[in-house]
């Protein structure tokens, strides 16, 4: 089955840049992007590859792009397909890849980054380690790191803070988010992004963790009533390329793509900060919402108790469980990169 899947995927998303058929014809590359229908993809990734890359390379490169949830790829297999050379350029949602390789998502563990400034600092510190993991384990070159807006709690019933999650069924997107919710007394259920609204409408879950603006975009303001303002996590993505595919490109093309991707990364981070606030405003129907339609949700502020609980559960639950899954070497990686910034040093079991 694995061999069949690899062959089929290879027919659709050939990794190697397509050689020019005649002198003067462009290099053609194929890209797997982020989530379909989300501003990161529609406003940034797709226009970059379809419009800006030809300009950046003087017409030498023409790209195709498809979202990873609309390209026939199973998201958790992205890195394995890149290592095999089936996918050349791909966007990897690190929390989705973490069940197979927990070390990938160390910089975005739930409770670690309640604001985007801490996310910036922690991601910058961990970036060299992430690049080394991708190179050594997946034969891939890290080209950019993206982030979605803050992932927050949407609920169908009133609540005043994290302490009220006890007994509620909560949609999560990763094992680490499930750890945090379980520690709060909730019943976590991992559900794909596209199934969030049906799961709430059908009564499968009472709450969902997802992005502030993406939640609004899929209509969560129509099926939930309260939204918490604390960032549980963010949703980091690594944009990487299969190294033989990368080396097959001319050096000046690689340089142009690196410069362009650095600009794209900065744009996506600025947008994530802006869209975190826009999402909250739109869900609550406040004046700052740029959308034509707005919600009527109640914003639940972050209390001192919420902040204390977040910090304690990160230290006592999220990090120890992550280390159990990740293994002793992850303690060394954490202590060398993130412990000096967080004050939380880990001891290998």
GROMACS .gro file of C-alpha atoms in nm:
model
  349
    1UNK     CA    1   0.000   0.000   0.000
    2UNK     CA    2   0.281   0.240   0.087
    3UNK     CA    3   0.456   0.167  -0.241
    4UNK     CA    4   0.133   0.222  -0.436
    5UNK     CA    5   0.070   0.552  -0.257
    6UNK     CA    6   0.424   0.670  -0.325
    7UNK     CA    7   0.400   0.586  -0.694
    8UNK     CA    8   0.063   0.759  -0.733
    9UNK     CA    9   0.181   1.065  -0.544
   10UNK     CA   10   0.493   1.077  -0.757
   11UNK     CA   11   0.285   1.086  -1.072
   12UNK     CA   12   0.094   1.389  -0.939
   13UNK     CA   13   0.368   1.585  -0.761
   14UNK     CA   14   0.701   1.509  -0.924
   15UNK     CA   15   0.980   1.631  -0.702
   16UNK     CA   16   1.245   1.729  -0.950
   17UNK     CA   17   1.215   2.064  -1.131
   18UNK     CA   18   1.101   1.991  -1.484
   19UNK     CA   19   1.387   2.056  -1.729
   20UNK     CA   20   1.332   2.310  -2.002
   21UNK     CA   21   1.194   2.146  -2.316
   22UNK     CA   22   1.376   2.396  -2.534
   23UNK     CA   23   1.619   2.677  -2.482
   24UNK     CA   24   1.446   2.969  -2.316
   25UNK     CA   25   1.161   2.766  -2.166
   26UNK     CA   26   1.110   2.815  -1.788
   27UNK     CA   27   1.195   2.574  -1.510
   28UNK     CA   28   0.868   2.430  -1.379
   29UNK     CA   29   0.831   2.340  -1.013
   30UNK     CA   30   0.541   2.211  -0.805
   31UNK     CA   31   0.466   2.322  -0.450
   32UNK     CA   32   0.246   2.180  -0.175
   33UNK     CA   33   0.121   2.474   0.031
   34UNK     CA   34  -0.067   2.516   0.357
   35UNK     CA   35  -0.436   2.475   0.445
   36UNK     CA   36  -0.685   2.550   0.170
   37UNK     CA   37  -0.913   2.851   0.210
   38UNK     CA   38  -0.705   3.008   0.488
   39UNK     CA   39  -0.561   3.361   0.441
   40UNK     CA   40  -0.203   3.232   0.472
   41UNK     CA   41  -0.259   3.029   0.157
   42UNK     CA   42  -0.499   3.249  -0.039
   43UNK     CA   43  -0.339   3.588   0.039
   44UNK     CA   44   0.026   3.494   0.067
   45UNK     CA   45   0.148   3.150  -0.044
   46UNK     CA   46  -0.047   3.109  -0.368
   47UNK     CA   47   0.015   3.466  -0.497
   48UNK     CA   48   0.384   3.435  -0.410
   49UNK     CA   49   0.438   3.123  -0.618
   50UNK     CA   50   0.203   3.205  -0.903
   51UNK     CA   51   0.279   3.576  -0.946
   52UNK     CA   52   0.593   3.685  -0.762
   53UNK     CA   53   0.826   3.393  -0.835
   54UNK     CA   54   0.816   3.450  -1.211
   55UNK     CA   55   0.904   3.816  -1.151
   56UNK     CA   56   1.178   3.735  -0.896
   57UNK     CA   57   1.345   3.496  -1.139
   58UNK     CA   58   1.298   3.702  -1.453
   59UNK     CA   59   1.053   3.447  -1.591
   60UNK     CA   60   1.295   3.157  -1.547
   61UNK     CA   61   1.070   2.975  -1.299
   62UNK     CA   62   0.701   2.893  -1.332
   63UNK     CA   63   0.538   2.731  -1.030
   64UNK     CA   64   0.222   2.538  -0.958
   65UNK     CA   65   0.085   2.520  -0.604
   66UNK     CA   66  -0.188   2.322  -0.430
   67UNK     CA   67  -0.289   2.323  -0.060
   68UNK     CA   68  -0.180   2.012   0.126
   69UNK     CA   69  -0.539   1.928   0.220
   70UNK     CA   70  -0.646   1.956  -0.142
   71UNK     CA   71  -0.358   1.786  -0.323
   72UNK     CA   72  -0.420   1.421  -0.246
   73UNK     CA   73  -0.145   1.416   0.017
   74UNK     CA   74  -0.198   1.295   0.371
   75UNK     CA   75  -0.053   1.578   0.584
   76UNK     CA   76   0.122   1.358   0.840
   77UNK     CA   77   0.317   1.188   0.559
   78UNK     CA   78   0.451   1.509   0.406
   79UNK     CA   79   0.805   1.483   0.544
   80UNK     CA   80   0.835   1.115   0.460
   81UNK     CA   81   0.730   1.188   0.101
   82UNK     CA   82   0.984   1.471   0.086
   83UNK     CA   83   1.258   1.241   0.212
   84UNK     CA   84   1.171   0.993  -0.063
   85UNK     CA   85   1.181   1.270  -0.322
   86UNK     CA   86   0.812   1.232  -0.409
   87UNK     CA   87   0.748   1.594  -0.307
   88UNK     CA   88   0.998   1.865  -0.395
   89UNK     CA   89   0.873   2.181  -0.222
   90UNK     CA   90   0.631   2.141   0.068
   91UNK     CA   91   0.469   2.315   0.364
   92UNK     CA   92   0.474   2.097   0.677
   93UNK     CA   93   0.240   2.178   0.965
   94UNK     CA   94   0.470   2.088   1.254
   95UNK     CA   95   0.198   1.990   1.500
   96UNK     CA   96   0.064   1.740   1.243
   97UNK     CA   97   0.412   1.594   1.187
   98UNK     CA   98   0.486   1.582   1.561
   99UNK     CA   99   0.327   1.241   1.636
  100UNK     CA  100   0.600   1.081   1.424
  101UNK     CA  101   0.874   1.324   1.531
  102UNK     CA  102   0.778   1.522   1.847
  103UNK     CA  103   1.098   1.727   1.844
  104UNK     CA  104   0.977   1.917   1.537
  105UNK     CA  105   0.716   2.115   1.732
  106UNK     CA  106   0.915   2.209   2.042
  107UNK     CA  107   0.888   2.584   1.979
  108UNK     CA  108   0.506   2.580   1.961
  109UNK     CA  109   0.403   2.353   2.245
  110UNK     CA  110   0.063   2.444   2.396
  111UNK     CA  111   0.101   2.701   2.673
  112UNK     CA  112   0.454   2.802   2.570
  113UNK     CA  113   0.364   3.113   2.368
  114UNK     CA  114   0.067   3.310   2.502
  115UNK     CA  115   0.165   3.602   2.277
  116UNK     CA  116   0.335   3.637   1.940
  117UNK     CA  117   0.645   3.808   2.081
  118UNK     CA  118   0.734   3.499   2.279
  119UNK     CA  119   0.659   3.287   1.974
  120UNK     CA  120   0.903   3.497   1.769
  121UNK     CA  121   1.180   3.463   2.027
  122UNK     CA  122   1.132   3.091   2.081
  123UNK     CA  123   1.107   3.016   1.708
  124UNK     CA  124   1.425   3.210   1.632
  125UNK     CA  125   1.613   3.023   1.904
  126UNK     CA  126   1.492   2.684   1.782
  127UNK     CA  127   1.534   2.749   1.410
  128UNK     CA  128   1.889   2.606   1.375
  129UNK     CA  129   1.778   2.288   1.551
  130UNK     CA  130   1.473   2.254   1.326
  131UNK     CA  131   1.691   2.304   1.018
  132UNK     CA  132   1.927   2.031   1.139
  133UNK     CA  133   1.639   1.786   1.199
  134UNK     CA  134   1.499   1.842   0.850
  135UNK     CA  135   1.841   1.800   0.690
  136UNK     CA  136   1.958   1.497   0.887
  137UNK     CA  137   1.633   1.300   0.908
  138UNK     CA  138   1.442   1.406   0.598
  139UNK     CA  139   1.708   1.515   0.345
  140UNK     CA  140   1.528   1.851   0.326
  141UNK     CA  141   1.641   2.214   0.334
  142UNK     CA  142   1.450   2.455   0.559
  143UNK     CA  143   1.362   2.766   0.358
  144UNK     CA  144   1.103   2.943   0.576
  145UNK     CA  145   0.894   2.915   0.891
  146UNK     CA  146   0.534   3.037   0.882
  147UNK     CA  147   0.278   3.082   1.158
  148UNK     CA  148  -0.099   3.092   1.163
  149UNK     CA  149  -0.285   3.337   1.390
  150UNK     CA  150  -0.332   3.242   1.755
  151UNK     CA  151  -0.515   2.915   1.820
  152UNK     CA  152  -0.783   2.984   2.081
  153UNK     CA  153  -1.083   2.819   2.244
  154UNK     CA  154  -1.430   2.857   2.089
  155UNK     CA  155  -1.719   2.711   2.294
  156UNK     CA  156  -2.093   2.665   2.250
  157UNK     CA  157  -2.167   2.751   2.614
  158UNK     CA  158  -2.062   3.028   2.848
  159UNK     CA  159  -1.730   3.000   3.030
  160UNK     CA  160  -1.510   3.238   3.226
  161UNK     CA  161  -1.168   3.082   3.180
  162UNK     CA  162  -0.960   2.767   3.153
  163UNK     CA  163  -1.096   2.624   3.476
  164UNK     CA  164  -1.438   2.587   3.310
  165UNK     CA  165  -1.311   2.338   3.053
  166UNK     CA  166  -1.361   2.047   3.295
  167UNK     CA  167  -1.605   1.796   3.150
  168UNK     CA  168  -1.629   1.960   2.808
  169UNK     CA  169  -1.549   1.780   2.484
  170UNK     CA  170  -1.286   1.988   2.303
  171UNK     CA  171  -1.163   1.963   1.946
  172UNK     CA  172  -0.785   1.961   1.936
  173UNK     CA  173  -0.545   1.939   1.642
  174UNK     CA  174  -0.247   1.769   1.810
  175UNK     CA  175  -0.149   1.530   2.085
  176UNK     CA  176   0.014   1.813   2.281
  177UNK     CA  177  -0.307   2.022   2.273
  178UNK     CA  178  -0.490   1.712   2.393
  179UNK     CA  179  -0.244   1.684   2.685
  180UNK     CA  180  -0.327   2.038   2.797
  181UNK     CA  181  -0.703   1.993   2.766
  182UNK     CA  182  -0.692   1.661   2.951
  183UNK     CA  183  -0.500   1.829   3.233
  184UNK     CA  184  -0.784   2.084   3.254
  185UNK     CA  185  -1.036   1.803   3.295
  186UNK     CA  186  -1.169   1.827   2.940
  187UNK     CA  187  -1.224   1.539   2.698
  188UNK     CA  188  -0.999   1.610   2.396
  189UNK     CA  189  -1.093   1.479   2.053
  190UNK     CA  190  -0.854   1.525   1.760
  191UNK     CA  191  -1.056   1.637   1.456
  192UNK     CA  192  -0.930   1.770   1.119
  193UNK     CA  193  -0.976   2.140   1.055
  194UNK     CA  194  -1.235   2.089   0.781
  195UNK     CA  195  -1.457   1.890   1.018
  196UNK     CA  196  -1.474   2.141   1.304
  197UNK     CA  197  -1.809   2.302   1.223
  198UNK     CA  198  -1.984   1.969   1.143
  199UNK     CA  199  -1.848   1.827   1.470
  200UNK     CA  200  -1.996   2.116   1.667
  201UNK     CA  201  -2.325   2.114   1.478
  202UNK     CA  202  -2.353   1.740   1.535
  203UNK     CA  203  -2.283   1.766   1.907
  204UNK     CA  204  -1.960   1.569   1.889
  205UNK     CA  205  -1.770   1.848   2.066
  206UNK     CA  206  -1.863   2.145   2.285
  207UNK     CA  207  -1.552   2.352   2.212
  208UNK     CA  208  -1.280   2.377   1.949
  209UNK     CA  209  -0.924   2.506   1.943
  210UNK     CA  210  -0.843   2.681   1.616
  211UNK     CA  211  -0.722   3.013   1.476
  212UNK     CA  212  -0.909   3.332   1.559
  213UNK     CA  213  -0.955   3.438   1.196
  214UNK     CA  214  -0.974   3.092   1.044
  215UNK     CA  215  -1.244   3.007   1.297
  216UNK     CA  216  -1.438   3.309   1.182
  217UNK     CA  217  -1.378   3.219   0.815
  218UNK     CA  218  -1.537   2.875   0.855
  219UNK     CA  219  -1.833   3.012   1.050
  220UNK     CA  220  -1.756   2.924   1.411
  221UNK     CA  221  -1.923   3.249   1.517
  222UNK     CA  222  -2.248   3.097   1.390
  223UNK     CA  223  -2.226   2.778   1.599
  224UNK     CA  224  -2.042   2.890   1.915
  225UNK     CA  225  -2.105   3.173   2.160
  226UNK     CA  226  -1.783   3.238   2.356
  227UNK     CA  227  -1.417   3.268   2.253
  228UNK     CA  228  -1.117   3.287   2.485
  229UNK     CA  229  -0.846   3.544   2.415
  230UNK     CA  230  -0.548   3.330   2.527
  231UNK     CA  231  -0.330   3.173   2.258
  232UNK     CA  232  -0.315   2.800   2.334
  233UNK     CA  233  -0.066   2.758   2.049
  234UNK     CA  234  -0.015   2.907   1.701
  235UNK     CA  235   0.041   2.650   1.428
  236UNK     CA  236   0.397   2.676   1.301
  237UNK     CA  237   0.472   2.544   0.953
  238UNK     CA  238   0.810   2.467   0.801
  239UNK     CA  239   0.849   2.533   0.431
  240UNK     CA  240   1.119   2.302   0.302
  241UNK     CA  241   1.258   2.150  -0.017
  242UNK     CA  242   1.401   1.807  -0.097
  243UNK     CA  243   1.775   1.873  -0.106
  244UNK     CA  244   1.851   1.701  -0.438
  245UNK     CA  245   1.566   1.901  -0.593
  246UNK     CA  246   1.713   2.220  -0.447
  247UNK     CA  247   2.063   2.145  -0.569
  248UNK     CA  248   1.928   2.082  -0.920
  249UNK     CA  249   1.827   2.448  -0.951
  250UNK     CA  250   2.077   2.708  -1.080
  251UNK     CA  251   2.253   2.897  -0.798
  252UNK     CA  252   2.108   3.234  -0.896
  253UNK     CA  253   1.756   3.089  -0.894
  254UNK     CA  254   1.815   2.946  -0.547
  255UNK     CA  255   1.936   3.289  -0.430
  256UNK     CA  256   1.628   3.462  -0.574
  257UNK     CA  257   1.394   3.211  -0.411
  258UNK     CA  258   1.567   3.247  -0.074
  259UNK     CA  259   1.532   3.625  -0.084
  260UNK     CA  260   1.170   3.603  -0.187
  261UNK     CA  261   1.085   3.344   0.077
  262UNK     CA  262   1.246   3.555   0.350
  263UNK     CA  263   1.011   3.838   0.249
  264UNK     CA  264   0.714   3.601   0.236
  265UNK     CA  265   0.795   3.468   0.582
  266UNK     CA  266   0.805   3.820   0.728
  267UNK     CA  267   0.474   3.905   0.557
  268UNK     CA  268   0.304   3.594   0.696
  269UNK     CA  269   0.421   3.668   1.050
  270UNK     CA  270   0.298   4.028   1.030
  271UNK     CA  271  -0.033   3.901   0.895
  272UNK     CA  272  -0.064   3.643   1.175
  273UNK     CA  273  -0.024   3.915   1.437
  274UNK     CA  274  -0.276   4.140   1.264
  275UNK     CA  275  -0.523   3.860   1.189
  276UNK     CA  276  -0.517   3.735   1.547
  277UNK     CA  277  -0.677   4.065   1.651
  278UNK     CA  278  -0.900   4.084   1.342
  279UNK     CA  279  -1.032   3.737   1.416
  280UNK     CA  280  -1.131   3.829   1.770
  281UNK     CA  281  -1.290   4.154   1.649
  282UNK     CA  282  -1.486   3.980   1.374
  283UNK     CA  283  -1.611   3.702   1.600
  284UNK     CA  284  -1.729   3.960   1.853
  285UNK     CA  285  -1.874   4.203   1.598
  286UNK     CA  286  -1.640   4.487   1.691
  287UNK     CA  287  -1.561   4.788   1.476
  288UNK     CA  288  -1.210   4.670   1.383
  289UNK     CA  289  -1.340   4.380   1.175
  290UNK     CA  290  -1.268   4.435   0.803
  291UNK     CA  291  -1.518   4.171   0.692
  292UNK     CA  292  -1.865   4.256   0.573
  293UNK     CA  293  -2.030   4.007   0.810
  294UNK     CA  294  -1.958   3.991   1.180
  295UNK     CA  295  -2.038   3.766   1.473
  296UNK     CA  296  -2.187   3.834   1.812
  297UNK     CA  297  -1.961   3.622   2.027
  298UNK     CA  298  -1.852   3.712   2.377
  299UNK     CA  299  -1.478   3.757   2.425
  300UNK     CA  300  -1.349   3.588   2.740
  301UNK     CA  301  -1.049   3.782   2.875
  302UNK     CA  302  -0.735   3.614   3.007
  303UNK     CA  303  -0.745   3.623   3.386
  304UNK     CA  304  -0.457   3.602   3.632
  305UNK     CA  305  -0.579   3.252   3.716
  306UNK     CA  306  -0.566   3.154   3.348
  307UNK     CA  307  -0.210   3.278   3.319
  308UNK     CA  308  -0.101   3.095   3.635
  309UNK     CA  309  -0.272   2.775   3.521
  310UNK     CA  310  -0.113   2.795   3.175
  311UNK     CA  311   0.234   2.834   3.323
  312UNK     CA  312   0.187   2.553   3.574
  313UNK     CA  313   0.043   2.304   3.324
  314UNK     CA  314   0.317   2.379   3.073
  315UNK     CA  315   0.574   2.295   3.339
  316UNK     CA  316   0.398   2.000   3.504
  317UNK     CA  317   0.211   1.834   3.217
  318UNK     CA  318   0.285   1.952   2.863
  319UNK     CA  319   0.665   1.946   2.879
  320UNK     CA  320   0.698   1.615   3.070
  321UNK     CA  321   0.457   1.437   2.834
  322UNK     CA  322   0.630   1.583   2.531
  323UNK     CA  323   0.963   1.459   2.665
  324UNK     CA  324   0.820   1.111   2.725
  325UNK     CA  325   0.718   1.093   2.359
  326UNK     CA  326   1.030   1.263   2.229
  327UNK     CA  327   1.306   1.076   2.412
  328UNK     CA  328   1.619   1.168   2.612
  329UNK     CA  329   1.790   1.354   2.329
  330UNK     CA  330   1.509   1.607   2.323
  331UNK     CA  331   1.597   1.722   2.673
  332UNK     CA  332   1.943   1.818   2.548
  333UNK     CA  333   1.797   2.001   2.248
  334UNK     CA  334   1.547   2.189   2.467
  335UNK     CA  335   1.807   2.281   2.728
  336UNK     CA  336   2.045   2.414   2.462
  337UNK     CA  337   1.784   2.630   2.284
  338UNK     CA  338   1.470   2.708   2.482
  339UNK     CA  339   1.558   2.650   2.849
  340UNK     CA  340   1.766   2.972   2.871
  341UNK     CA  341   1.464   3.170   2.747
  342UNK     CA  342   1.193   2.998   2.951
  343UNK     CA  343   1.379   2.913   3.268
  344UNK     CA  344   1.246   2.557   3.233
  345UNK     CA  345   1.525   2.303   3.222
  346UNK     CA  346   1.440   1.941   3.142
  347UNK     CA  347   1.590   1.625   3.287
  348UNK     CA  348   1.590   1.319   3.066
  349UNK     CA  349   1.396   1.026   3.217
   0.00000   0.00000   0.00000
